[in-house]
PDB file of C-alpha atoms in Angstrom:
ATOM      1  CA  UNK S 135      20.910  -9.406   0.179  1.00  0.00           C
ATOM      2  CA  UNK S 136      20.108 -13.056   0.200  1.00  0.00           C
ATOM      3  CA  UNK S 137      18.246 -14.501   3.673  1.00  0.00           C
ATOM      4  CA  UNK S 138      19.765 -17.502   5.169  1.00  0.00           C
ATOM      5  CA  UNK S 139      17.866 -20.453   5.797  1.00  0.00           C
ATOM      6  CA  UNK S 140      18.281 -20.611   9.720  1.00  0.00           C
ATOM      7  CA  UNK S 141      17.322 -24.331   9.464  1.00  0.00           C
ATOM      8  CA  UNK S 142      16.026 -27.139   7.030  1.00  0.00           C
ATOM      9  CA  UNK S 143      12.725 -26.380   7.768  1.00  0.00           C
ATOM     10  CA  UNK S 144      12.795 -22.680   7.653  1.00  0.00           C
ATOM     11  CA  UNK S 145       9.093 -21.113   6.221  1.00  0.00           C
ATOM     12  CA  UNK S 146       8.952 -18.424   3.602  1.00  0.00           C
ATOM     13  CA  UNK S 147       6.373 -16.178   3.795  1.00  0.00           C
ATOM     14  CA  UNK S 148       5.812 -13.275   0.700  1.00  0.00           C
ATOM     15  CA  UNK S 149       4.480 -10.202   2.819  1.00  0.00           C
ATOM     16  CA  UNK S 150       4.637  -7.580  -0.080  1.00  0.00           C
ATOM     17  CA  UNK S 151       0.791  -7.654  -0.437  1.00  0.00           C
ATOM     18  CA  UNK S 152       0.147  -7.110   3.313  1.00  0.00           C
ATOM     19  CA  UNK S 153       0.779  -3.714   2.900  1.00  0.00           C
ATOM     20  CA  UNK S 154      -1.973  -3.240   1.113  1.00  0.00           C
ATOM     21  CA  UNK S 155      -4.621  -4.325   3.705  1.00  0.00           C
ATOM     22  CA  UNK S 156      -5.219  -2.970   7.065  1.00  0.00           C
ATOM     23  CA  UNK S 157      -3.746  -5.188   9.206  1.00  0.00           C
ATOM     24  CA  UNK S 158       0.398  -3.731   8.518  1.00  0.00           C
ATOM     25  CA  UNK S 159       0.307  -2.626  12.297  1.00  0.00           C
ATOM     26  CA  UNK S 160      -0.192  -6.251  13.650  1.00  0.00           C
ATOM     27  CA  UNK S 161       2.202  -7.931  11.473  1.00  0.00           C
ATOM     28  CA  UNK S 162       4.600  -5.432  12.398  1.00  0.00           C
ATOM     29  CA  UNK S 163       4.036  -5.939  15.864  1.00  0.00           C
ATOM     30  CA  UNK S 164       4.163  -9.559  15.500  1.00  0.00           C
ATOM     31  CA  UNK S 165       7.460  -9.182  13.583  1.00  0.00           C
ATOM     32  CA  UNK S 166       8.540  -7.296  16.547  1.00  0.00           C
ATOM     33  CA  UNK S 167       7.612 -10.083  19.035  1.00  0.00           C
ATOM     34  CA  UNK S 168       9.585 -13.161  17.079  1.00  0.00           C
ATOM     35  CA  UNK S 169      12.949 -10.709  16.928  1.00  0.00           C
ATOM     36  CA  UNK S 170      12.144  -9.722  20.961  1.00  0.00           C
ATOM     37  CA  UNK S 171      11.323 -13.135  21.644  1.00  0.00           C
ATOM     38  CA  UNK S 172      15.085 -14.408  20.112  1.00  0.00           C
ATOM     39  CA  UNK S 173      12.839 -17.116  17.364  1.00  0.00           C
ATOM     40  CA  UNK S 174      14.708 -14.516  15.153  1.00  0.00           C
ATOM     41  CA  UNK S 175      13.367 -13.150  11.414  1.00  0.00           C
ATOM     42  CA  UNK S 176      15.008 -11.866   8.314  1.00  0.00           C
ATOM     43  CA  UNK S 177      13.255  -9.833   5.534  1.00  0.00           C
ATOM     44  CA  UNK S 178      14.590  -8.912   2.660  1.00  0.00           C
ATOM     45  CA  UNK S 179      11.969  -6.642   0.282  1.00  0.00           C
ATOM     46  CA  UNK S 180       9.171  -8.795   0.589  1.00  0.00           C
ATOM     47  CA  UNK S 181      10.455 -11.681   2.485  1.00  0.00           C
ATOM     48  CA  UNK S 182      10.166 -12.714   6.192  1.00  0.00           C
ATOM     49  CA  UNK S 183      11.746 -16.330   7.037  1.00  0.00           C
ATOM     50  CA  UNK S 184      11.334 -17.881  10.048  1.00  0.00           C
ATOM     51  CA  UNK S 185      13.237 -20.754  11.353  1.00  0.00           C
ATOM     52  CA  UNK S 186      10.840 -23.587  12.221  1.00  0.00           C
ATOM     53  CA  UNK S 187       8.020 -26.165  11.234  1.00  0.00           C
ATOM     54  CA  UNK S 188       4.862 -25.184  10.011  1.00  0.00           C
ATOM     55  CA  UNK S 189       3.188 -26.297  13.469  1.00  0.00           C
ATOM     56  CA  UNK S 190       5.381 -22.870  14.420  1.00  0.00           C
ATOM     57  CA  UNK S 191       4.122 -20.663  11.847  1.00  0.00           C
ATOM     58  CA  UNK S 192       0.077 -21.242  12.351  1.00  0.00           C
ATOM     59  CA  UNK S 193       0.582 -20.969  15.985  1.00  0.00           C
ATOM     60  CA  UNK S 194       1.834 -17.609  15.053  1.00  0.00           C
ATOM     61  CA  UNK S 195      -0.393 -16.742  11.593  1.00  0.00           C
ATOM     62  CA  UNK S 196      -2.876 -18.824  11.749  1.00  0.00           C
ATOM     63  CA  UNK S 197      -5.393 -19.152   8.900  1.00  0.00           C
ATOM     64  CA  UNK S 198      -7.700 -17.077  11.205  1.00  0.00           C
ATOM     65  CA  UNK S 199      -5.227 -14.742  11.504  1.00  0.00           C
ATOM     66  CA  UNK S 200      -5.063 -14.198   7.679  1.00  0.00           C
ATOM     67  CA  UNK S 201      -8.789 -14.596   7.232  1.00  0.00           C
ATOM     68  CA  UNK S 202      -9.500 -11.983   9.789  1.00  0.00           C
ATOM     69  CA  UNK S 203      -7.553  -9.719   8.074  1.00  0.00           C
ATOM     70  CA  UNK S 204      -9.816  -9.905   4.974  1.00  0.00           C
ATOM     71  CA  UNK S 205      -7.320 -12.082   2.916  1.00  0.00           C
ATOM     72  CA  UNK S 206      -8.429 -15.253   0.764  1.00  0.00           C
ATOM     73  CA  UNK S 207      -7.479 -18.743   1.037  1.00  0.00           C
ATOM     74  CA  UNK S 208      -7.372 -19.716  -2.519  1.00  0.00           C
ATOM     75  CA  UNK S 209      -5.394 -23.571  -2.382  1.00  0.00           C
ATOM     76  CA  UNK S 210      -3.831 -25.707   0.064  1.00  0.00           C
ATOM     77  CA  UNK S 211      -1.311 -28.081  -1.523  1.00  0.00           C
ATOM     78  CA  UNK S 212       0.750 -30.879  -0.007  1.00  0.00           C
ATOM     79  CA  UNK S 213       0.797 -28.218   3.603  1.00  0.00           C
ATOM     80  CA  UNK S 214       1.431 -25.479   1.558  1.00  0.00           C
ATOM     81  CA  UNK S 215      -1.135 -22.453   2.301  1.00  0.00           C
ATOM     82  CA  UNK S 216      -1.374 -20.046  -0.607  1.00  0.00           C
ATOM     83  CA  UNK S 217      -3.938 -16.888  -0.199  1.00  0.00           C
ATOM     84  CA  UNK S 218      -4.584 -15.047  -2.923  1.00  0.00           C
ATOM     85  CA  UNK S 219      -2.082 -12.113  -1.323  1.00  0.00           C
ATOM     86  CA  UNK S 220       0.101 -14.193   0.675  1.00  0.00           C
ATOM     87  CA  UNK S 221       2.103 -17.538   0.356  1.00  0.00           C
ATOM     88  CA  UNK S 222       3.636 -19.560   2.647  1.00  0.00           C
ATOM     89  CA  UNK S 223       6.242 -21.752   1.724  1.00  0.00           C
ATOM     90  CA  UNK S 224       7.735 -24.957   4.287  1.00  0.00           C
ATOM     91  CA  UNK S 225      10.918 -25.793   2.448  1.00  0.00           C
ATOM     92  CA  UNK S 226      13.977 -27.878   2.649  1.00  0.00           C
ATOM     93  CA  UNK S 227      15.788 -27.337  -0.446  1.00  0.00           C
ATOM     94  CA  UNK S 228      13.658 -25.485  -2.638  1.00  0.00           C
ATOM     95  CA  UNK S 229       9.785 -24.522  -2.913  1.00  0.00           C
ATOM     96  CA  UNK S 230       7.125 -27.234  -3.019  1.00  0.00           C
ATOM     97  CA  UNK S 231       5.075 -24.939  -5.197  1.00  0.00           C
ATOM     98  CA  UNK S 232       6.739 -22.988  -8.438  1.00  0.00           C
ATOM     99  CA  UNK S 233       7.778 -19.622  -7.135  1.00  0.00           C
ATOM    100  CA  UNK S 234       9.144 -17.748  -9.920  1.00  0.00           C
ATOM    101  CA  UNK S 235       9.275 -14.602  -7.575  1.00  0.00           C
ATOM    102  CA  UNK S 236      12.056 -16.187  -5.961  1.00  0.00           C
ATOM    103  CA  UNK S 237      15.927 -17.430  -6.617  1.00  0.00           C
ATOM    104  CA  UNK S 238      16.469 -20.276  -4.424  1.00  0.00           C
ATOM    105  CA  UNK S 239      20.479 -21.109  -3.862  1.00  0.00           C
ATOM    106  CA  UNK S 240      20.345 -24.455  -1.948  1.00  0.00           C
ATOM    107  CA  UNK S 241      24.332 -24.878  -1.939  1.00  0.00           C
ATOM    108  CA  UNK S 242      24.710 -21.844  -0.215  1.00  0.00           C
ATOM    109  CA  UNK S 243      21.077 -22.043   1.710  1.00  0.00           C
ATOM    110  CA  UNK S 244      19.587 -18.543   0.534  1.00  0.00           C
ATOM    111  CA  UNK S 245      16.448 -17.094  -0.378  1.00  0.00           C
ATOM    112  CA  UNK S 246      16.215 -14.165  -2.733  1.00  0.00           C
ATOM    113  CA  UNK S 247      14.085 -11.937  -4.558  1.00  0.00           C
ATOM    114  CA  UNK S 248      14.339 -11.887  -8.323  1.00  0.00           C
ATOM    115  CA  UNK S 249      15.136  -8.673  -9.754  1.00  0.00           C
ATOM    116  CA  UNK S 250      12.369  -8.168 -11.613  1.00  0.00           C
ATOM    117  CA  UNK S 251      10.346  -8.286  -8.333  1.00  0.00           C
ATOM    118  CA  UNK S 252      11.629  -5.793  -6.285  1.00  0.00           C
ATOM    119  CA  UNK S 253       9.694  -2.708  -6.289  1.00  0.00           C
ATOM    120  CA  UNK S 254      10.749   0.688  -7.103  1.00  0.00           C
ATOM    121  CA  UNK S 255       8.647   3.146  -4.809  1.00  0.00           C
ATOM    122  CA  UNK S 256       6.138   2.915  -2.503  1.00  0.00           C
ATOM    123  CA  UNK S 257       2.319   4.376  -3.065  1.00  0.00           C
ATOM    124  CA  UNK S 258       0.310   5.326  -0.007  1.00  0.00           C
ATOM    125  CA  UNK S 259      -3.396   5.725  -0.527  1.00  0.00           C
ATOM    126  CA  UNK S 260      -6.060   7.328   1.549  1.00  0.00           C
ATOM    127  CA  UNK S 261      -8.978   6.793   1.598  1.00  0.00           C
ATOM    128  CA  UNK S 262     -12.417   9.485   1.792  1.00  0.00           C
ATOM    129  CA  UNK S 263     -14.097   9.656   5.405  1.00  0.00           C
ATOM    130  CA  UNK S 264     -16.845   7.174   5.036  1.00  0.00           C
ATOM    131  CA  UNK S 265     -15.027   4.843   2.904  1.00  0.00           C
ATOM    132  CA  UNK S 266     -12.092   2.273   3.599  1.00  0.00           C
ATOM    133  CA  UNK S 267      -8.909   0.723   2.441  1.00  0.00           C
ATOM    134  CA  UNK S 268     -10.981  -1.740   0.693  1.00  0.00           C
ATOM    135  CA  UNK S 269     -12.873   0.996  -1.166  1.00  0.00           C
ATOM    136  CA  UNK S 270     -12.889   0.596  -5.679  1.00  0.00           C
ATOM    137  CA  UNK S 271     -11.257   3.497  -5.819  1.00  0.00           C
ATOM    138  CA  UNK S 272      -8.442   2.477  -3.353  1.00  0.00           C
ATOM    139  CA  UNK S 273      -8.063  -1.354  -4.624  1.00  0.00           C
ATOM    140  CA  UNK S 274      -8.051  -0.048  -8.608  1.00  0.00           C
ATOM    141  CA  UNK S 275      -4.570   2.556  -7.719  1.00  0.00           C
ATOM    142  CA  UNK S 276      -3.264  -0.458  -5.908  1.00  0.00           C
ATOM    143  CA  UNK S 277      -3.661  -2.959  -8.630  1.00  0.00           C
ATOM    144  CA  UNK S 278      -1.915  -0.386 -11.016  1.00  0.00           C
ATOM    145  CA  UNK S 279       1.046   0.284  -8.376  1.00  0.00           C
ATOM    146  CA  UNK S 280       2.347  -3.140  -8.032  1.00  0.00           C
ATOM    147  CA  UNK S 281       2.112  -3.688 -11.999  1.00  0.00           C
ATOM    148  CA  UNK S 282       4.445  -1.044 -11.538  1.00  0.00           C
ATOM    149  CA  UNK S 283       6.532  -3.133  -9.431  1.00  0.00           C
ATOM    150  CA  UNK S 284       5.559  -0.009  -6.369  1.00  0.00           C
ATOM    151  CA  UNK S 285       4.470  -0.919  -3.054  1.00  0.00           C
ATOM    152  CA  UNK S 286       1.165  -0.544  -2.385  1.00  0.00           C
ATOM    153  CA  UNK S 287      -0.080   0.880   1.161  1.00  0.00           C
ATOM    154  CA  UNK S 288      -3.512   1.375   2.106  1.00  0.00           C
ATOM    155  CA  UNK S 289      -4.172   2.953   5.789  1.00  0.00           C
ATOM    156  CA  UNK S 290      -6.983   2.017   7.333  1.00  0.00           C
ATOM    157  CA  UNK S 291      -8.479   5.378   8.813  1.00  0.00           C
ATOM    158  CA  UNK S 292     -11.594   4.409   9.451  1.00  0.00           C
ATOM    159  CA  UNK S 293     -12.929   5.747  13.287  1.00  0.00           C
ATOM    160  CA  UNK S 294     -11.209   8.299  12.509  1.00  0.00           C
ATOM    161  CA  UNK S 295     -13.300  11.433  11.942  1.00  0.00           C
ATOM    162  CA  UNK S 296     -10.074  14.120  12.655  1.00  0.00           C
ATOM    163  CA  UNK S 297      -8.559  14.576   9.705  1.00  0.00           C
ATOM    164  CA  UNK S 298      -5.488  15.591  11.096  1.00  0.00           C
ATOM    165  CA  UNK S 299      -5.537  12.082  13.164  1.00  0.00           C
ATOM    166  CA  UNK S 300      -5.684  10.722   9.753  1.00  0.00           C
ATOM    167  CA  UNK S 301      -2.283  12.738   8.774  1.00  0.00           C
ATOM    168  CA  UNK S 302      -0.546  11.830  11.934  1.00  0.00           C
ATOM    169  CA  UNK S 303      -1.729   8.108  11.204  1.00  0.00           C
ATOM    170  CA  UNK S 304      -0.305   8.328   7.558  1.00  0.00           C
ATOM    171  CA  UNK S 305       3.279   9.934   8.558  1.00  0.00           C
ATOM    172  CA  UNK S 306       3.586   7.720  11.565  1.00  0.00           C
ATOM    173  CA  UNK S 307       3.105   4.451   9.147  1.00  0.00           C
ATOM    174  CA  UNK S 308       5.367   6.285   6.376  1.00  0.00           C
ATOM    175  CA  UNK S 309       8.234   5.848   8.800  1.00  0.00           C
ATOM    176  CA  UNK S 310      11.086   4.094   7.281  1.00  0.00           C
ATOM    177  CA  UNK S 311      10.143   3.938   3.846  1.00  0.00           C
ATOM    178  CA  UNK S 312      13.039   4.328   1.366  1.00  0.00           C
ATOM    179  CA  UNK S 313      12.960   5.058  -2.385  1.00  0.00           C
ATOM    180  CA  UNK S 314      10.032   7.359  -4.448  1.00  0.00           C
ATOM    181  CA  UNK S 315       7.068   7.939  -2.584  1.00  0.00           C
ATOM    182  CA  UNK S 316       3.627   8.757  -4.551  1.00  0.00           C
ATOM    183  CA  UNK S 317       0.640   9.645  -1.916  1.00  0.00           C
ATOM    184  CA  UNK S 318      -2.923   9.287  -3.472  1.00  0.00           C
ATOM    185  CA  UNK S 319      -6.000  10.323  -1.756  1.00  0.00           C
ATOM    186  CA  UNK S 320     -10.157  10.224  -2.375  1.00  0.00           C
ATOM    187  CA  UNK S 321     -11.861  13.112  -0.730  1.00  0.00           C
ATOM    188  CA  UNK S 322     -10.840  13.535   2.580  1.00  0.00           C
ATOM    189  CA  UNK S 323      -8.138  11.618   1.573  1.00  0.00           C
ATOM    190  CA  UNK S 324      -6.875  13.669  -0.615  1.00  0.00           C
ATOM    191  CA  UNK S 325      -6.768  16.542   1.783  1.00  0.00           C
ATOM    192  CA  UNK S 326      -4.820  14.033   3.780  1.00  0.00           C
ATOM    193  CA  UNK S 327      -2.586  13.221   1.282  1.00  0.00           C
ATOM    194  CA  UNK S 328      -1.762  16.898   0.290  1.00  0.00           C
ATOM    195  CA  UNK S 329      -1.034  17.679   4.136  1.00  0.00           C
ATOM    196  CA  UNK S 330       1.300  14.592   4.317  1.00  0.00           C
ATOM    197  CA  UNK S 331       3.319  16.095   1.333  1.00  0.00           C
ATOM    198  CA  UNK S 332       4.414  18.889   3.184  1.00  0.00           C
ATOM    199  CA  UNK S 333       6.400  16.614   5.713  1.00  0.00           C
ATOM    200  CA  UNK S 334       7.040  13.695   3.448  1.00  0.00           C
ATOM    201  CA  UNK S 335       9.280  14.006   0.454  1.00  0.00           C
ATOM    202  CA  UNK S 336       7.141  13.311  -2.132  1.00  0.00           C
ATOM    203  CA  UNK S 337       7.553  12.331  -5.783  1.00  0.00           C
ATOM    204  CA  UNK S 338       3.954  13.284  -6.863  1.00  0.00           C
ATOM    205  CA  UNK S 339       0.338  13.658  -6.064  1.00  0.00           C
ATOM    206  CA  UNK S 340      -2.678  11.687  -7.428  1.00  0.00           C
ATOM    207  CA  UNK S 341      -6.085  13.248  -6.040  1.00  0.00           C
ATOM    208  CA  UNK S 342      -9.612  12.390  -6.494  1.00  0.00           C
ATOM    209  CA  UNK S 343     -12.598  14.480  -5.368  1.00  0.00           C
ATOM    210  CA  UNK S 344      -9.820  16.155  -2.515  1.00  0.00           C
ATOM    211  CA  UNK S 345     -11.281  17.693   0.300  1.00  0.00           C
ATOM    212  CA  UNK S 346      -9.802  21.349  -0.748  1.00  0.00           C
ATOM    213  CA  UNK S 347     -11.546  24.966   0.525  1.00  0.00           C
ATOM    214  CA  UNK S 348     -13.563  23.132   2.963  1.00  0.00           C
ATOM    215  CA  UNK S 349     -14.720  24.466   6.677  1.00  0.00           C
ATOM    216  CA  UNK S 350     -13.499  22.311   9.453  1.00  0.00           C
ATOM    217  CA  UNK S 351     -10.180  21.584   8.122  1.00  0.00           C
ATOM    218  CA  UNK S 352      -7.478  22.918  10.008  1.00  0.00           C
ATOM    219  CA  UNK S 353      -5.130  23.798   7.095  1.00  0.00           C
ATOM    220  CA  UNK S 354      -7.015  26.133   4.713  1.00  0.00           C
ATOM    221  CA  UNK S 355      -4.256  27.150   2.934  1.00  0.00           C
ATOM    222  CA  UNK S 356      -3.297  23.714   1.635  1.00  0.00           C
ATOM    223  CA  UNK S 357       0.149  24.314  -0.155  1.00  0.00           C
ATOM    224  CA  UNK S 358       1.512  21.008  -1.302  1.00  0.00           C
ATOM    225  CA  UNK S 359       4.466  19.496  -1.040  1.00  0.00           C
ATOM    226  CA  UNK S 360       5.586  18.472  -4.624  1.00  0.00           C
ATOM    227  CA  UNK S 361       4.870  20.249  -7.735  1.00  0.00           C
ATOM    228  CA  UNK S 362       3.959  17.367  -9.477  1.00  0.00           C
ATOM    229  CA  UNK S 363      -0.496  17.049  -9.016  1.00  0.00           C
ATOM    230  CA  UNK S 364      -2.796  15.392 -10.670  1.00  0.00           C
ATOM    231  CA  UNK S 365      -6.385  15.697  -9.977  1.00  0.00           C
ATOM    232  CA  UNK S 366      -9.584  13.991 -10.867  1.00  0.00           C
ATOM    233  CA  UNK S 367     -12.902  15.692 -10.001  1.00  0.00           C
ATOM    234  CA  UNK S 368     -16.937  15.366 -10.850  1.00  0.00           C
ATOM    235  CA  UNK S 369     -18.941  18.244 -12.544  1.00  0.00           C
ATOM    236  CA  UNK S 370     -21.580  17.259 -10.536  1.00  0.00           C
ATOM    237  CA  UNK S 371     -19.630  16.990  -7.025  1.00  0.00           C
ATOM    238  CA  UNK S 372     -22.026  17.144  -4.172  1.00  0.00           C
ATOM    239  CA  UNK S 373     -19.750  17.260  -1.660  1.00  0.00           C
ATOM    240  CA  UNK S 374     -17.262  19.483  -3.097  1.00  0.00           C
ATOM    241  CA  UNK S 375     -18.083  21.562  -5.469  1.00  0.00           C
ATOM    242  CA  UNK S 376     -15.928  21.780  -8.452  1.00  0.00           C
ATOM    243  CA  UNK S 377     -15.176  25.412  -8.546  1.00  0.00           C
ATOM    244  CA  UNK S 378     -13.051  24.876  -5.201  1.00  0.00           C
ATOM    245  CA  UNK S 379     -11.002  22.388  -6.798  1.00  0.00           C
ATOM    246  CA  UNK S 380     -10.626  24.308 -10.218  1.00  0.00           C
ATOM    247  CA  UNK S 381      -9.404  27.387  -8.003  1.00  0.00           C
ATOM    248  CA  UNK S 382      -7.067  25.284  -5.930  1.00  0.00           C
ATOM    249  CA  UNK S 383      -5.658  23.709  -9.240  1.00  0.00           C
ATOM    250  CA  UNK S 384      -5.231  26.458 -10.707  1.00  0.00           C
ATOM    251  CA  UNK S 385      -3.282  28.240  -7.590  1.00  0.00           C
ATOM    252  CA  UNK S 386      -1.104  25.463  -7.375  1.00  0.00           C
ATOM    253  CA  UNK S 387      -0.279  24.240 -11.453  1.00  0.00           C
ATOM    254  CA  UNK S 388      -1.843  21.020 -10.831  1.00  0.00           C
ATOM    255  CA  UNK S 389      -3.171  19.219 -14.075  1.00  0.00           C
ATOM    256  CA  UNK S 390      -6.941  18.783 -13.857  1.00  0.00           C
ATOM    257  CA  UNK S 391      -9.605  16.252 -15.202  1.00  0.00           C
ATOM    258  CA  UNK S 392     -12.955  17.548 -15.048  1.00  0.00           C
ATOM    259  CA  UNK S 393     -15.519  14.731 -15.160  1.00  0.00           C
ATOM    260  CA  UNK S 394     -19.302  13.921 -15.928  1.00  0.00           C
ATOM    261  CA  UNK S 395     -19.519  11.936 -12.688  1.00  0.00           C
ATOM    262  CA  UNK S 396     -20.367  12.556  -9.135  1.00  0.00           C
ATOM    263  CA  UNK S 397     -18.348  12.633  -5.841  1.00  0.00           C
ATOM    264  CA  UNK S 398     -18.062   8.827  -5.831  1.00  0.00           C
ATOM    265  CA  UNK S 399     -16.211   8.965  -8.983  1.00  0.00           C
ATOM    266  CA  UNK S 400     -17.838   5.176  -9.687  1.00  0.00           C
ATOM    267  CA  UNK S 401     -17.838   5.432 -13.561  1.00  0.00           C
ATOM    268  CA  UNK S 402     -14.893   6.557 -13.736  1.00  0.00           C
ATOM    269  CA  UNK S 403     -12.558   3.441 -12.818  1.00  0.00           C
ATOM    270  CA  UNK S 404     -10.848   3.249 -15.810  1.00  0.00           C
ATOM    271  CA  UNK S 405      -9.789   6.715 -16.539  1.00  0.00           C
ATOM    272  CA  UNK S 406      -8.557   6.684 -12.367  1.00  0.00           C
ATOM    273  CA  UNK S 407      -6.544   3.738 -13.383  1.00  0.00           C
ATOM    274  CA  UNK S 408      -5.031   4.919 -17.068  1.00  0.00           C
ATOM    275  CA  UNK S 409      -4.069   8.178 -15.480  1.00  0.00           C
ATOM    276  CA  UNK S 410      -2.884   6.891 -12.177  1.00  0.00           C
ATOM    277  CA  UNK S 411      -0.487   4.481 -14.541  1.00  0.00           C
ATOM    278  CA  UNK S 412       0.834   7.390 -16.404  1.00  0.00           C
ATOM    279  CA  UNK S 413       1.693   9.253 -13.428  1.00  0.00           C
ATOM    280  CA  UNK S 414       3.982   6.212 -12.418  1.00  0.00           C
ATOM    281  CA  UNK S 415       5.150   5.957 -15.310  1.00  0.00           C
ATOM    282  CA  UNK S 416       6.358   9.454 -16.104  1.00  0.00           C
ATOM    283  CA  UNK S 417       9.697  11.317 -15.032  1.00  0.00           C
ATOM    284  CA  UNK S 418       9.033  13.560 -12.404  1.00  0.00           C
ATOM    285  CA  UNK S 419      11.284  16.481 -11.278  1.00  0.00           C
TER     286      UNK S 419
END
């Protein structure tokens, strides 16, 4: 559905890429303050408009605000602030920058996403215990989800040494998602990612280096959720040694990919993304 421009001077903001850094929780809570605080929002997909100058929107998101969240300021054009994962747009009748993510209507006053921009899923990626959403690993799955036109979502677990806090953090930020859902996970992410599965309906499972057959998990048993798996593990695993994962793959049918790499997994970027894309790409049951 189209959003209404409340006013001439409504602002456009593209929030798709926001889910992909750790800050999700305070734009959602700031969402939640404009609708408590009757300024009123609409979002459709990726959209949020909000009725007002752009005085309004930086006392709201500031370029602190965005900054601070670890996003780049790549251009500022006749008031127009671009980052490189967010744009916002003051308008009257159309954009003052060319937005070809976006079908304008000025007789009727909407705002729409094209078509070809809505996404078709939603990808959640955890990351291991001492890494962070920000991680290679994490960033290269993302980049291949939304050329998939999937939404990319990247919790940030870090402080969080339970892994079962981590799985409680995942399912409560999972809430409301509609569509496919793909969960990837590094390490102790993927241990996270396999336990969310089981509550989650879940399309498929990408897993690098998971956490499986490990003491101090609570879940030993570790049945997933889907039957479609995909793992990528190291020969030379220091963590987690690959005759765990072998066993667990072959208990549960997953397809592995046995590596000459270490727990890090850092030379092998391009065979994470490649098989990552396939797994997106491919029919699942």
């Amino acid at each position: 559905m189209p959003v209404k421009l409340e006013d001439m001077n409504s602002i456009i903001i593209r929030i798709d890429r926001l889910y992909g850094c750790p800050s999700i929780k305070n734009v959602a809570r700031f969402l939640d303050e404009q609708i408590s605080n009757g300024i009123g929002c609409g979002r459709d997909e990726h959209l949020l408009v909000l009725p007002g100058g752009m005085n309004q929107i930086d006392r709201y998101l500031s370029i602190e605000f965005f900054e601070q969240q670890g996003l780049k300021l790549t251009k500022k054009v006749k008031g127009v602030q671009c980052w490189e994962d967010v744009c916002i747009i003051a308008s009257a009748t159309g954009p003052t920058l060319p937005c070809p993510w976006l079908d304008w209507d000025p007789e009727n006053g909407t705002v729409s996403l094209k078509e070809s921009e809505r996404t078709v899923g939603t990808v959640i990626i955890a990351h291991g215990k001492e890494s962070g959403p920000l991680g290679n690993k994490i960033k290269a799955l993302a980049q291949i989800a939304r050329k998939h036109r999937f939404t990319a979502i990247a919790p940030d677990f870090r402080g969080m040494n339970d892994p079962e806090e981590r799985v409680a953090h995942l399912l409560d930020m999972a809430q409301g998602i509609a569509g496919p859902l793909y969960l990837a996970g590094s390490s102790m992410g993927g241990y996270v990612a396999i336990r969310a599965s089981q509550v989650l309906e879940t399309k498929a499972l990408f897993l690098m280096a998971p956490a499986v057959g490990l003491p101090g998990y609570a879940d030993q048993q570790l049945v997933p959720g889907c039957r479609t798996i995909r793992i990528v593990h190291a020969w030379q695993d220091e963590v987690i040694p690959a005759q765990q994962v072998v066993a667990w793959a072959r208990q549960h049918g997953a397809e592995l990919h046995l590596v000459n790499s270490d727990h890090r997994l850092g030379s092998e970027l391009e065979l994470l993304r490649h098989l990552f894309s396939c797994m997106l790409r491919q029919p699942t049951p």
